[in-house]
Amino acid sequence: VFWVARTGGFMTPTRLVLAGVAMSAILSALTSLIVLTSPDPQLASRVLFWTLGGFGTAQWKLIPIPLAALAIGLGVMLVQARRLNLLMAGDESAVALGLNVQRFRQSMFVLAAALTGITVAVAGVIGFVGLIMPHIVRFLVGADHRRALPAVALLGASFTIGADLVARTVIAPLELPVGIVTALVGGP
């Protein structure tokens, strides 16, 4: 995604988002191709459930891995809170205050991608939590990352647990993927 966003010059946040959307579309198409050409008849339902996210197939023995990753990642981000706050002032101001914006943004992107990947490997893709919660938290506690990061982690976990409860009860005894509930809340 970084390579695509940098093609043709300087990388901007808009180019980064658009490159992410494009890469997501390509990789989703490849996933669909693999599922459609698979000889395993159960693969499609397993992949569909995984792409919509849920905790029904998650195993307690796997919890230490994402928990450790979250603790380490959140710790690193809290240590970098001042630099994250500098980015809110804009690239030019952050550079003027001594921050190597490109390198820092890239390292935070890699950290966020690693944390996301570890979580997705356990629970599947649960959309909109990372889009909704930061905005709600900034409204509630302000934009200072020293307060916002822990609040986002707690509110995001609470929201996801609430969505899981709804997903497990709305059409019981069947269980909806959590991603359906979070998308129905997050999309609007």
Coordinates of N, CA and C in Angstrom, one line a residue:
V1 N 0.8 -1.2 0.0 CA 0.0 0.0 0.0 C 0.9 1.2 0.0
F2 N 1.9 1.2 0.8 CA 2.9 2.4 0.8 C 3.5 2.6 -0.6
W3 N 3.9 1.5 -1.2 CA 4.6 1.5 -2.5 C 3.6 2.1 -3.5
V4 N 2.4 1.7 -3.5 CA 1.4 2.2 -4.5 C 1.1 3.7 -4.2
A5 N 1.0 4.0 -3.0 CA 0.7 5.4 -2.6 C 1.9 6.4 -3.0
R6 N 3.1 5.9 -2.9 CA 4.3 6.7 -3.2 C 4.5 6.8 -4.7
T7 N 3.9 6.0 -5.5 CA 4.2 6.0 -7.0 C 3.9 7.3 -7.6
G8 N 4.8 7.9 -8.3 CA 4.6 9.2 -8.9 C 4.9 10.4 -8.0
G9 N 5.5 10.2 -6.9 CA 5.8 11.3 -6.1 C 5.6 11.2 -4.6
F10 N 5.2 12.3 -4.0 CA 5.1 12.4 -2.6 C 3.8 11.7 -2.1
M11 N 3.9 11.0 -1.0 CA 2.7 10.3 -0.5 C 1.9 11.3 0.4
T12 N 0.6 11.4 0.1 CA -0.3 12.2 0.9 C -1.3 11.2 1.6
P13 N -1.9 11.6 2.7 CA -2.9 10.8 3.3 C -4.0 10.3 2.4
T14 N -4.5 11.2 1.5 CA -5.5 10.8 0.5 C -5.0 9.7 -0.4
R15 N -3.8 9.8 -0.9 CA -3.2 8.8 -1.8 C -3.1 7.5 -1.0
L16 N -2.7 7.6 0.3 CA -2.6 6.4 1.1 C -3.9 5.7 1.2
V17 N -5.0 6.4 1.5 CA -6.3 5.8 1.6 C -6.8 5.2 0.3
L18 N -6.6 5.9 -0.8 CA -7.0 5.4 -2.1 C -6.2 4.2 -2.5
A19 N -4.9 4.2 -2.2 CA -4.1 3.0 -2.4 C -4.6 1.8 -1.6
G20 N -5.0 2.1 -0.4 CA -5.5 1.0 0.5 C -6.8 0.4 0.0
V21 N -7.7 1.3 -0.5 CA -8.9 0.9 -1.1 C -8.7 0.0 -2.3
A22 N -7.7 0.5 -3.2 CA -7.4 -0.3 -4.4 C -6.8 -1.6 -4.1
M23 N -5.9 -1.7 -3.2 CA -5.3 -3.0 -2.8 C -6.3 -3.9 -2.2
S24 N -7.2 -3.3 -1.4 CA -8.2 -4.1 -0.8 C -9.1 -4.8 -1.8
A25 N -9.5 -4.0 -2.8 CA -10.3 -4.5 -3.9 C -9.6 -5.7 -4.7
I26 N -8.3 -5.5 -5.0 CA -7.6 -6.5 -5.7 C -7.4 -7.8 -4.8
L27 N -7.1 -7.6 -3.6 CA -6.9 -8.8 -2.7 C -8.3 -9.5 -2.4
S28 N -9.3 -8.7 -2.3 CA -10.7 -9.3 -2.2 C -11.0 -10.1 -3.4
A29 N -10.7 -9.6 -4.6 CA -11.0 -10.3 -5.8 C -10.2 -11.6 -5.9
L30 N -8.9 -11.6 -5.4 CA -8.1 -12.8 -5.4 C -8.7 -13.8 -4.4
T31 N -9.1 -13.3 -3.3 CA -9.7 -14.2 -2.3 C -10.9 -14.9 -2.9
S32 N -11.8 -14.1 -3.5 CA -13.0 -14.6 -4.1 C -12.7 -15.7 -5.2
L33 N -11.6 -15.4 -6.0 CA -11.2 -16.4 -7.0 C -10.8 -17.7 -6.4
I34 N -10.0 -17.6 -5.3 CA -9.5 -18.8 -4.6 C -10.7 -19.6 -4.1
V35 N -11.6 -18.9 -3.5 CA -12.8 -19.6 -2.9 C -13.7 -20.2 -4.0
L36 N -13.9 -19.5 -5.1 CA -14.8 -20.0 -6.1 C -14.1 -21.2 -6.9
T37 N -12.8 -21.3 -6.9 CA -12.2 -22.4 -7.6 C -11.7 -23.5 -6.7
S38 N -12.1 -23.4 -5.4 CA -11.7 -24.4 -4.5 C -12.6 -25.7 -4.6
P39 N -11.9 -26.8 -4.4 CA -12.8 -28.1 -4.4 C -13.5 -28.3 -3.1
D40 N -13.1 -27.6 -2.1 CA -13.7 -27.7 -0.7 C -15.1 -27.0 -0.7
P41 N -16.2 -27.8 -0.6 CA -17.5 -27.1 -0.6 C -17.8 -26.3 0.7
Q42 N -17.1 -26.6 1.8 CA -17.3 -25.8 3.0 C -16.5 -24.5 3.1
L43 N -15.5 -24.4 2.2 CA -14.6 -23.3 2.2 C -15.3 -21.9 2.1
A44 N -16.3 -21.9 1.2 CA -17.0 -20.6 1.0 C -17.7 -20.1 2.2
S45 N -18.4 -21.0 2.9 CA -19.0 -20.6 4.2 C -18.1 -20.1 5.2
R46 N -16.9 -20.9 5.4 CA -15.9 -20.5 6.4 C -15.3 -19.2 6.0
V47 N -15.0 -18.9 4.8 CA -14.4 -17.7 4.4 C -15.4 -16.5 4.5
L48 N -16.6 -16.8 4.2 CA -17.6 -15.7 4.3 C -17.8 -15.3 5.8
F49 N -17.8 -16.3 6.7 CA -17.9 -16.0 8.1 C -16.7 -15.2 8.6
W50 N -15.5 -15.6 8.1 CA -14.3 -15.0 8.5 C -14.2 -13.6 8.0
T51 N -14.7 -13.3 6.8 CA -14.6 -12.0 6.2 C -15.6 -11.0 6.8
L52 N -16.6 -11.6 7.5 CA -17.6 -10.8 8.2 C -17.3 -10.6 9.7
G53 N -16.3 -11.4 10.1 CA -15.8 -11.3 11.5 C -16.8 -11.9 12.5
G54 N -16.2 -12.5 13.6 CA -17.0 -13.0 14.7 C -16.1 -13.7 15.6
F55 N -16.6 -14.0 16.8 CA -15.9 -14.7 17.8 C -16.3 -16.1 18.0
G56 N -17.3 -16.6 17.2 CA -17.8 -17.9 17.3 C -16.7 -19.0 17.1
T57 N -15.7 -18.7 16.2 CA -14.7 -19.7 15.9 C -13.4 -19.4 16.6
A58 N -13.3 -18.2 17.3 CA -12.1 -17.9 18.1 C -11.9 -18.8 19.2
Q59 N -10.6 -19.1 19.5 CA -10.3 -20.0 20.6 C -9.6 -19.3 21.7
W60 N -9.9 -19.7 23.0 CA -9.3 -19.1 24.1 C -7.8 -19.2 24.2
K61 N -7.3 -20.4 23.6 CA -5.9 -20.6 23.7 C -5.1 -19.6 22.8
L62 N -5.8 -18.9 21.9 CA -5.2 -17.9 21.0 C -5.2 -16.5 21.6
I63 N -5.9 -16.3 22.6 CA -6.1 -14.9 23.2 C -4.8 -14.3 23.6
P64 N -3.8 -15.1 24.2 CA -2.6 -14.4 24.6 C -1.8 -13.7 23.5
I65 N -1.9 -14.2 22.3 CA -1.2 -13.6 21.2 C -1.7 -12.2 20.9
P66 N -3.0 -12.0 20.6 CA -3.5 -10.6 20.3 C -3.4 -9.7 21.6
L67 N -3.6 -10.3 22.8 CA -3.5 -9.5 24.0 C -2.1 -9.0 24.2
A68 N -1.1 -9.8 24.0 CA 0.3 -9.3 24.1 C 0.6 -8.3 23.0
A69 N 0.1 -8.5 21.8 CA 0.4 -7.6 20.7 C -0.3 -6.2 21.0
L70 N -1.5 -6.3 21.5 CA -2.2 -5.0 21.9 C -1.5 -4.3 23.0
A71 N -1.0 -5.0 24.0 CA -0.3 -4.3 25.1 C 1.0 -3.7 24.6
I72 N 1.7 -4.4 23.8 CA 3.0 -3.9 23.2 C 2.7 -2.7 22.3
G73 N 1.7 -2.9 21.4 CA 1.4 -1.9 20.4 C 0.8 -0.6 21.1
L74 N -0.1 -0.8 22.0 CA -0.6 0.4 22.7 C 0.5 1.1 23.5
G75 N 1.4 0.3 24.1 CA 2.5 0.9 24.9 C 3.4 1.7 23.9
V76 N 3.7 1.2 22.8 CA 4.6 1.9 21.8 C 3.8 3.2 21.4
M77 N 2.5 3.1 21.1 CA 1.8 4.3 20.7 C 1.7 5.4 21.8
L78 N 1.6 4.9 23.0 CA 1.5 5.9 24.1 C 2.9 6.6 24.3
V79 N 4.0 5.8 24.1 CA 5.3 6.4 24.1 C 5.4 7.5 23.0
Q80 N 4.8 7.2 21.9 CA 4.9 8.1 20.7 C 3.7 9.1 20.7
A81 N 3.0 9.3 21.7 CA 1.8 10.1 21.8 C 2.1 11.6 21.4
R82 N 3.3 12.1 21.8 CA 3.6 13.5 21.5 C 3.8 13.6 20.0
R83 N 4.5 12.6 19.4 CA 4.7 12.7 18.0 C 3.4 12.5 17.2
L84 N 2.6 11.7 17.7 CA 1.2 11.5 17.1 C 0.5 12.8 17.1
N85 N 0.6 13.5 18.3 CA -0.1 14.8 18.4 C 0.5 15.8 17.4
L86 N 1.8 15.8 17.2 CA 2.4 16.7 16.2 C 1.8 16.5 14.8
L87 N 1.5 15.3 14.4 CA 0.9 15.1 13.1 C -0.5 15.8 12.9
M88 N -1.2 16.0 14.0 CA -2.4 16.7 13.9 C -2.3 18.2 13.5
A89 N -1.1 18.7 13.7 CA -0.8 20.1 13.4 C -0.5 20.3 11.9
G90 N -0.4 19.1 11.2 CA 0.0 19.2 9.8 C 1.4 18.8 9.6
D91 N 1.7 18.3 8.3 CA 3.0 17.8 8.0 C 4.1 18.9 8.1
E92 N 3.8 20.1 7.6 CA 4.8 21.2 7.6 C 5.1 21.6 9.1
S93 N 4.1 21.7 9.9 CA 4.4 22.1 11.3 C 5.2 21.0 12.0
A94 N 4.8 19.7 11.8 CA 5.5 18.6 12.4 C 7.0 18.6 12.0
V95 N 7.2 18.8 10.7 CA 8.6 18.8 10.2 C 9.4 20.0 10.8
A96 N 8.7 21.1 11.0 CA 9.3 22.3 11.6 C 9.7 22.0 13.0
L97 N 8.9 21.1 13.7 CA 9.2 20.8 15.1 C 10.1 19.6 15.2
G98 N 10.7 19.1 14.1 CA 11.8 18.1 14.2 C 11.3 16.7 13.9
L99 N 10.1 16.5 13.4 CA 9.6 15.1 13.2 C 9.9 14.7 11.7
N100 N 10.4 13.6 11.5 CA 10.6 13.0 10.2 C 9.2 12.4 9.9
V101 N 8.3 13.1 9.2 CA 6.9 12.7 9.1 C 6.8 11.4 8.3
Q102 N 7.5 11.3 7.2 CA 7.4 10.2 6.3 C 7.8 8.9 7.1
R103 N 8.9 8.9 7.7 CA 9.4 7.8 8.5 C 8.5 7.4 9.6
F104 N 8.1 8.4 10.4 CA 7.2 8.2 11.5 C 5.9 7.6 11.1
R105 N 5.3 8.3 10.0 CA 4.0 7.8 9.5 C 4.1 6.3 9.1
Q106 N 5.2 6.0 8.4 CA 5.4 4.6 7.9 C 5.5 3.7 9.1
S107 N 6.3 4.0 10.1 CA 6.4 3.1 11.3 C 5.1 2.9 12.0
M108 N 4.3 4.0 12.1 CA 3.0 3.8 12.8 C 2.0 3.0 11.9
F109 N 2.1 3.2 10.6 CA 1.3 2.4 9.7 C 1.7 0.9 9.8
V110 N 2.9 0.6 9.9 CA 3.4 -0.8 10.0 C 2.9 -1.4 11.3
L111 N 3.0 -0.6 12.4 CA 2.5 -1.0 13.7 C 1.0 -1.3 13.7
A112 N 0.2 -0.3 13.1 CA -1.2 -0.5 13.1 C -1.6 -1.7 12.2
A113 N -0.9 -1.9 11.1 CA -1.2 -3.0 10.2 C -0.9 -4.3 10.9
A114 N 0.2 -4.4 11.7 CA 0.6 -5.6 12.4 C -0.5 -5.9 13.4
L115 N -0.9 -4.9 14.2 CA -1.9 -5.1 15.2 C -3.2 -5.6 14.6
T116 N -3.6 -5.0 13.5 CA -4.8 -5.3 12.8 C -4.7 -6.8 12.3
G117 N -3.6 -7.1 11.7 CA -3.4 -8.5 11.1 C -3.5 -9.5 12.2
I118 N -2.9 -9.3 13.3 CA -2.9 -10.3 14.4 C -4.4 -10.5 14.9
T119 N -5.1 -9.4 15.0 CA -6.5 -9.5 15.5 C -7.4 -10.1 14.4
V120 N -7.2 -9.8 13.2 CA -8.0 -10.4 12.1 C -7.7 -11.9 12.0
A121 N -6.5 -12.3 12.3 CA -6.2 -13.7 12.2 C -7.0 -14.5 13.2
V122 N -7.3 -13.9 14.3 CA -8.1 -14.6 15.4 C -9.6 -14.5 15.2
A123 N -10.1 -13.3 14.9 CA -11.5 -13.1 14.9 C -12.1 -12.7 13.5
G124 N -11.3 -12.6 12.5 CA -11.8 -12.3 11.2 C -11.9 -10.7 11.1
V125 N -12.5 -10.3 10.0 CA -12.5 -8.9 9.7 C -13.8 -8.3 10.3
I126 N -13.6 -7.5 11.4 CA -14.8 -6.8 12.0 C -14.7 -5.3 11.7
G127 N -15.5 -4.9 10.7 CA -15.3 -3.6 10.1 C -15.9 -2.5 11.0
F128 N -15.5 -1.3 10.7 CA -16.0 -0.1 11.2 C -15.6 0.3 12.6
V129 N -15.1 -0.6 13.4 CA -14.8 -0.3 14.8 C -13.6 0.7 14.8
G130 N -12.6 0.5 13.9 CA -11.5 1.4 13.8 C -11.9 2.7 13.2
L131 N -13.0 2.8 12.5 CA -13.4 4.0 11.9 C -14.3 4.8 12.8
I132 N -15.2 4.2 13.6 CA -16.2 4.8 14.4 C -15.5 5.3 15.7
M133 N -14.9 4.4 16.4 CA -14.4 4.7 17.8 C -13.5 5.9 18.0
P134 N -12.5 6.0 17.1 CA -11.6 7.2 17.3 C -12.4 8.5 17.2
H135 N -13.3 8.6 16.3 CA -14.1 9.9 16.2 C -15.0 10.1 17.5
I136 N -15.6 9.0 17.9 CA -16.4 9.2 19.2 C -15.5 9.6 20.4
V137 N -14.4 8.9 20.5 CA -13.4 9.2 21.6 C -12.9 10.6 21.5
R138 N -12.6 11.1 20.3 CA -12.1 12.5 20.2 C -13.2 13.4 20.6
F139 N -14.4 13.1 20.4 CA -15.5 14.0 20.8 C -15.7 13.9 22.3
L140 N -15.4 12.8 22.9 CA -15.6 12.6 24.4 C -14.4 13.1 25.2
V141 N -13.2 12.7 24.8 CA -12.0 13.0 25.6 C -11.0 14.0 25.0
G142 N -11.3 14.4 23.8 CA -10.3 15.3 23.1 C -9.4 14.5 22.2
A143 N -8.5 15.2 21.5 CA -7.7 14.6 20.5 C -6.3 14.2 21.0
D144 N -6.0 14.6 22.3 CA -4.6 14.3 22.8 C -4.5 12.8 22.9
H145 N -3.5 12.2 22.2 CA -3.3 10.8 22.1 C -3.0 10.1 23.4
R146 N -2.5 10.9 24.4 CA -2.2 10.3 25.7 C -3.5 9.8 26.4
R147 N -4.6 10.5 26.1 CA -5.9 10.2 26.7 C -6.7 9.3 25.7
A148 N -6.6 9.7 24.4 CA -7.5 9.1 23.4 C -7.1 7.6 23.1
L149 N -5.8 7.3 23.1 CA -5.5 5.9 22.8 C -6.0 4.9 23.8
P150 N -5.9 5.1 25.1 CA -6.5 4.1 26.0 C -8.0 4.1 25.9
A151 N -8.6 5.3 25.7 CA -10.1 5.4 25.6 C -10.6 4.7 24.4
V152 N -9.8 4.8 23.3 CA -10.2 4.1 22.1 C -10.2 2.6 22.3
A153 N -9.1 2.1 22.9 CA -9.0 0.7 23.2 C -10.2 0.2 24.1
L154 N -10.5 0.9 25.1 CA -11.6 0.5 26.0 C -13.0 0.6 25.3
L155 N -13.2 1.7 24.7 CA -14.5 1.9 24.0 C -14.7 0.9 22.8
G156 N -13.6 0.7 22.1 CA -13.6 -0.2 20.9 C -13.9 -1.6 21.4
A157 N -13.3 -2.0 22.5 CA -13.5 -3.4 23.0 C -15.0 -3.5 23.5
S158 N -15.4 -2.4 24.2 CA -16.8 -2.5 24.7 C -17.8 -2.5 23.6
F159 N -17.6 -1.7 22.6 CA -18.5 -1.7 21.4 C -18.5 -3.1 20.7
T160 N -17.3 -3.7 20.6 CA -17.3 -5.0 19.9 C -18.0 -6.0 20.7
I161 N -17.8 -6.0 22.0 CA -18.5 -7.0 22.9 C -20.0 -6.8 22.8
G162 N -20.4 -5.5 22.8 CA -21.9 -5.2 22.7 C -22.4 -5.7 21.3
A163 N -21.6 -5.5 20.3 CA -22.1 -6.0 18.9 C -22.1 -7.5 18.9
D164 N -21.2 -8.1 19.6 CA -21.2 -9.6 19.7 C -22.4 -10.1 20.4
L165 N -22.8 -9.4 21.5 CA -24.0 -9.8 22.2 C -25.2 -9.7 21.3
V166 N -25.3 -8.6 20.6 CA -26.4 -8.4 19.7 C -26.4 -9.5 18.6
A167 N -25.2 -9.8 18.0 CA -25.1 -10.8 17.0 C -25.5 -12.2 17.5
R168 N -25.2 -12.5 18.7 CA -25.6 -13.8 19.3 C -27.1 -13.9 19.7
T169 N -27.7 -12.8 19.9 CA -29.1 -12.9 20.4 C -30.2 -12.5 19.4
V170 N -29.9 -11.7 18.4 CA -30.9 -11.2 17.5 C -31.7 -12.3 16.7
I171 N -31.0 -13.3 16.3 CA -31.7 -14.4 15.6 C -31.3 -15.8 16.3
A172 N -31.2 -15.8 17.6 CA -30.8 -17.0 18.3 C -31.8 -18.1 17.9
P173 N -31.3 -19.3 17.8 CA -30.0 -19.9 18.2 C -28.9 -19.7 17.1
L174 N -29.2 -19.1 16.0 CA -28.2 -18.8 15.0 C -27.4 -17.6 15.5
E175 N -26.1 -17.5 15.0 CA -25.3 -16.4 15.4 C -24.9 -15.6 14.1
L176 N -25.2 -14.3 14.1 CA -24.7 -13.5 13.0 C -23.2 -13.2 13.2
P177 N -22.5 -13.0 12.1 CA -21.1 -12.5 12.3 C -21.2 -11.1 12.9
V178 N -20.3 -10.8 13.7 CA -20.2 -9.5 14.4 C -20.0 -8.3 13.4
G179 N -19.3 -8.6 12.3 CA -19.1 -7.6 11.3 C -20.4 -7.1 10.7
I180 N -21.4 -7.9 10.7 CA -22.7 -7.4 10.1 C -23.3 -6.3 11.1
V181 N -23.2 -6.6 12.4 CA -23.8 -5.6 13.4 C -22.9 -4.3 13.3
T182 N -21.6 -4.5 13.3 CA -20.8 -3.3 13.4 C -20.9 -2.5 12.1
A183 N -21.1 -3.1 10.9 CA -21.4 -2.4 9.7 C -22.7 -1.7 9.7
L184 N -23.7 -2.3 10.3 CA -25.0 -1.7 10.3 C -25.0 -0.5 11.2
V185 N -24.2 -0.5 12.2 CA -24.0 0.7 13.1 C -23.1 1.7 12.4
G186 N -22.0 1.2 11.9 CA -20.9 2.1 11.4 C -21.2 2.7 10.0
G187 N -21.9 2.0 9.2 CA -22.2 2.5 7.8 C -22.9 3.8 7.8
P188 N -24.0 3.9 8.5 CA -24.7 5.2 8.6 C -23.9 6.3 9.2

